[in-house]
Structure formats: structure tokens, C-alpha cells
PDB file of C-alpha atoms in Angstrom:
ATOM      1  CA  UNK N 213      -1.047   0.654  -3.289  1.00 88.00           C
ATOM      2  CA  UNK N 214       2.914   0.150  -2.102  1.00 88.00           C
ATOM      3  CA  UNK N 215       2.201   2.915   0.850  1.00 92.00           C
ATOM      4  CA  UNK N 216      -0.881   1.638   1.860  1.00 93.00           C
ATOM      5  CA  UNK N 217       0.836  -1.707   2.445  1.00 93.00           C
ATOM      6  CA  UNK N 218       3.689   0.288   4.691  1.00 92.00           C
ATOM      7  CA  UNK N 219       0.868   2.460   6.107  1.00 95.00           C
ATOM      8  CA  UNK N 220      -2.285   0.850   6.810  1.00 95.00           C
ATOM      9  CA  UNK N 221      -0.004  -2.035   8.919  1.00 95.00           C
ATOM     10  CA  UNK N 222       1.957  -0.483  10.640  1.00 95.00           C
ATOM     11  CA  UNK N 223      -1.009   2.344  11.888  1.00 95.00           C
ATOM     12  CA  UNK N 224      -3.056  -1.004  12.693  1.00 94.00           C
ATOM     13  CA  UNK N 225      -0.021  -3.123  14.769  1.00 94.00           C
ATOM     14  CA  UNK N 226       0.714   0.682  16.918  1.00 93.00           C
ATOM     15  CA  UNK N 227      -2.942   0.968  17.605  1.00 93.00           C
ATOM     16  CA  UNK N 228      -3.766  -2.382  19.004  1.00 92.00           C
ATOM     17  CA  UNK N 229      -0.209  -4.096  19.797  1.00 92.00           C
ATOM     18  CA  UNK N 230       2.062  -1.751  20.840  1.00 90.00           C
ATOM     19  CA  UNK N 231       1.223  -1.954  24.588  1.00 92.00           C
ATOM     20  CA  UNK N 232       1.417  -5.643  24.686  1.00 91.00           C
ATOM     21  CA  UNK N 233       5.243  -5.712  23.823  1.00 91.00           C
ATOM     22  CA  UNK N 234       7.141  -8.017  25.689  1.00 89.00           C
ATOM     23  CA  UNK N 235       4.199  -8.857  27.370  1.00 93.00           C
ATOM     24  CA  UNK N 236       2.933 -11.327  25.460  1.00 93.00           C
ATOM     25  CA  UNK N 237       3.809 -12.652  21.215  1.00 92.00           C
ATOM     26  CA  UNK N 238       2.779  -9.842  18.637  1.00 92.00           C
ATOM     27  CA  UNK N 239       2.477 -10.302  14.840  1.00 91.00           C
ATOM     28  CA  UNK N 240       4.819  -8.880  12.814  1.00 91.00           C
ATOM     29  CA  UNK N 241       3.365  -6.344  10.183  1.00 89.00           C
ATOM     30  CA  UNK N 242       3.743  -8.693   7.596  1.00 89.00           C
ATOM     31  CA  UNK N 243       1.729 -11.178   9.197  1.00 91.00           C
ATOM     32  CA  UNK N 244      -1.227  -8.982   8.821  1.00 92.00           C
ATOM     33  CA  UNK N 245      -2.144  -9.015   4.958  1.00 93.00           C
ATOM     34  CA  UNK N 246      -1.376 -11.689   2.448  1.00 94.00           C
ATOM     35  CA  UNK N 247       2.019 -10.864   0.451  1.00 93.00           C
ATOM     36  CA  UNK N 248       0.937 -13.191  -2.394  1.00 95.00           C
ATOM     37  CA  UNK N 249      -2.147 -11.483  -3.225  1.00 96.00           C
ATOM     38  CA  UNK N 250      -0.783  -7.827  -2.503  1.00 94.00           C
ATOM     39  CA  UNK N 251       1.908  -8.812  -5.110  1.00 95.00           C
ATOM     40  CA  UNK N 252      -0.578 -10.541  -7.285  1.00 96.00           C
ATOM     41  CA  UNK N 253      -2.938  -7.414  -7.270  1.00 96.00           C
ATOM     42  CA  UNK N 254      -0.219  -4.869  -8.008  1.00 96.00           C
ATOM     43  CA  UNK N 255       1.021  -6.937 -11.190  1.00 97.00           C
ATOM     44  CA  UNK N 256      -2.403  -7.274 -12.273  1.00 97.00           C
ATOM     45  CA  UNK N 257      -3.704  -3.569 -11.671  1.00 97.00           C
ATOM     46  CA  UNK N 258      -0.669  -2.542 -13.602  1.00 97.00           C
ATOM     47  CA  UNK N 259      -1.264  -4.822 -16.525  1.00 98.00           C
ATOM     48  CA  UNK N 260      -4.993  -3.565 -16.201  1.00 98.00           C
ATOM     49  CA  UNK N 261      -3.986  -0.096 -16.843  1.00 98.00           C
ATOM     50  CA  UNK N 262      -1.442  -1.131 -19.515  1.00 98.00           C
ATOM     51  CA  UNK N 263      -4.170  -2.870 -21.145  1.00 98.00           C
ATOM     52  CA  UNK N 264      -6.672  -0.115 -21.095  1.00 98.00           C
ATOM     53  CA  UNK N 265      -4.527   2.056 -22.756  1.00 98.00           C
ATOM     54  CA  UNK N 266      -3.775  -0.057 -25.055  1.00 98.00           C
ATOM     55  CA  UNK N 267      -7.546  -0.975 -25.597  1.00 98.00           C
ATOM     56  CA  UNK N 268      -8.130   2.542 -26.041  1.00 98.00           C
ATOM     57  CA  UNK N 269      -4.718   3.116 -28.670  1.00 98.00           C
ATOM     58  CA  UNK N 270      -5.902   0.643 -30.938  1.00 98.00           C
ATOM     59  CA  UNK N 271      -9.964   1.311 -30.535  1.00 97.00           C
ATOM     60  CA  UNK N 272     -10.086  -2.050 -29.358  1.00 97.00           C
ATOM     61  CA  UNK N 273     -13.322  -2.506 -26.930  1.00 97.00           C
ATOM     62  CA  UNK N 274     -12.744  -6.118 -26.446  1.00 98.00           C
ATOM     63  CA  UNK N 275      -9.066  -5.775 -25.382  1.00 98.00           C
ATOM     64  CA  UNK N 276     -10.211  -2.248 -22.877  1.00 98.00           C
ATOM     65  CA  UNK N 277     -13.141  -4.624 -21.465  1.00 98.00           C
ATOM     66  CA  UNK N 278     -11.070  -7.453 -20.293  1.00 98.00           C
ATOM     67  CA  UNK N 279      -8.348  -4.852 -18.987  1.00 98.00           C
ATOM     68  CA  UNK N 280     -11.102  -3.088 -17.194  1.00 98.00           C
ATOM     69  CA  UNK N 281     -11.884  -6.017 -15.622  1.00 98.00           C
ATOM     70  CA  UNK N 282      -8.363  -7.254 -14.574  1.00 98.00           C
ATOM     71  CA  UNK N 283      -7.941  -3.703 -13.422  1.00 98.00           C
ATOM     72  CA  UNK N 284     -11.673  -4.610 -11.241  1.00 98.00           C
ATOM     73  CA  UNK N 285     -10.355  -7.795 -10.121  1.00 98.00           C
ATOM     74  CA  UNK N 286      -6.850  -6.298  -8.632  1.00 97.00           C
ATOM     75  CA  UNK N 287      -8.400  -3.943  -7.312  1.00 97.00           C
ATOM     76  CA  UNK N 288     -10.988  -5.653  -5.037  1.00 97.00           C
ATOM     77  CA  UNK N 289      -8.019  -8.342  -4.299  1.00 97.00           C
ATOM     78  CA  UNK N 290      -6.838  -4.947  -2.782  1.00 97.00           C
ATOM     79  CA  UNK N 291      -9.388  -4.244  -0.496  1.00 97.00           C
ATOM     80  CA  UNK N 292      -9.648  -7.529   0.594  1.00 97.00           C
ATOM     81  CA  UNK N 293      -6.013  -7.261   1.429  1.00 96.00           C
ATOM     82  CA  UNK N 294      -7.124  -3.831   3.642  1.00 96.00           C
ATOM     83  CA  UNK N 295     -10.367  -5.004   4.981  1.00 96.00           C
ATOM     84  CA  UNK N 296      -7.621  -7.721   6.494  1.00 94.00           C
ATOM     85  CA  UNK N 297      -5.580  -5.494   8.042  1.00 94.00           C
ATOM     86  CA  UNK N 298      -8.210  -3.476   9.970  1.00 93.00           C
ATOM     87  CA  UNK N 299     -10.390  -6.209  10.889  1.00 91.00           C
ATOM     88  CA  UNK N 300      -7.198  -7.696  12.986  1.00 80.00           C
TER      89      UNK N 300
END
């Protein structure tokens, strides 16, 4: 997730607002996702995964179910945060 918030941006700004430096105000590469939710998506992926395995440890289907679907959740919070980026 962390490279294809350094990657995805910057490929994205080069492609479409490179030429138009210093001829006119460009975003910065931070102003094309939201931070919040990239942040928010990471934590929550990662406690998805945690979960899981924990589900899984203690042969817990309840616990694995609602990590699964924290682990769902963060990830389409993701490609929201991607479909963002290109559609700029």
C-alpha cells in the first residue's frame, strides 16, 4: 500500500502536470489522494490481518469474519484512494 501511495502519484502528476510547470498552479502529490483515509485504510488492513490470524489461532469464526471484513473495508477505502489518483 505505502509504495503505491509514492508511486501511483507521482507517475499520475509527471504524466499530466509536468509540462505545465511554471506555467500555470499544479497540485502537489499530496493533493491528489486523501491522507486521512490512506492512513485510516492501512491501520485497518493491518488490524484486519491481525485479526484473521487471530480468528484462525483461536478457531474463532466470529472474530476471522469481522476481521475479514475490516480487512474488505480497508481495502476498498484503498482503491477508492487509487481510483482518485488516476481519475485526476
Amino acid at each position: 500500500m505505502g509504495q503505491m501511495y509514492k508511486i501511483n502519484p507521482f507517475l499520475v502528476w509527471l504524466t499530466k502536470y509536468s509540462a505545465k510547470v511554471g506555467k500555470e498552479p499544479v497540485p502537489r502529490l499530496e493533493a491528489l489522494y486523501d491522507k486521512s483515509l490512506g492512513m485510516g485504510s492501512f491501520y485497518a488492513y493491518n488490524a484486519g490481518v491481525l485479526g484473521a490470524a487471530a480468528g484462525i489461532y483461536l478457531g474463532q469464526s466470529l472474530l476471522l469474519t469481522v476481521a475479514l471484513a475490516i480487512a474488505t473495508l480497508a481495502s476498498l477505502g484503498f482503491l477508492w484512494n487509487m481510483a482518485n489518483i488516476f481519475r485526476r
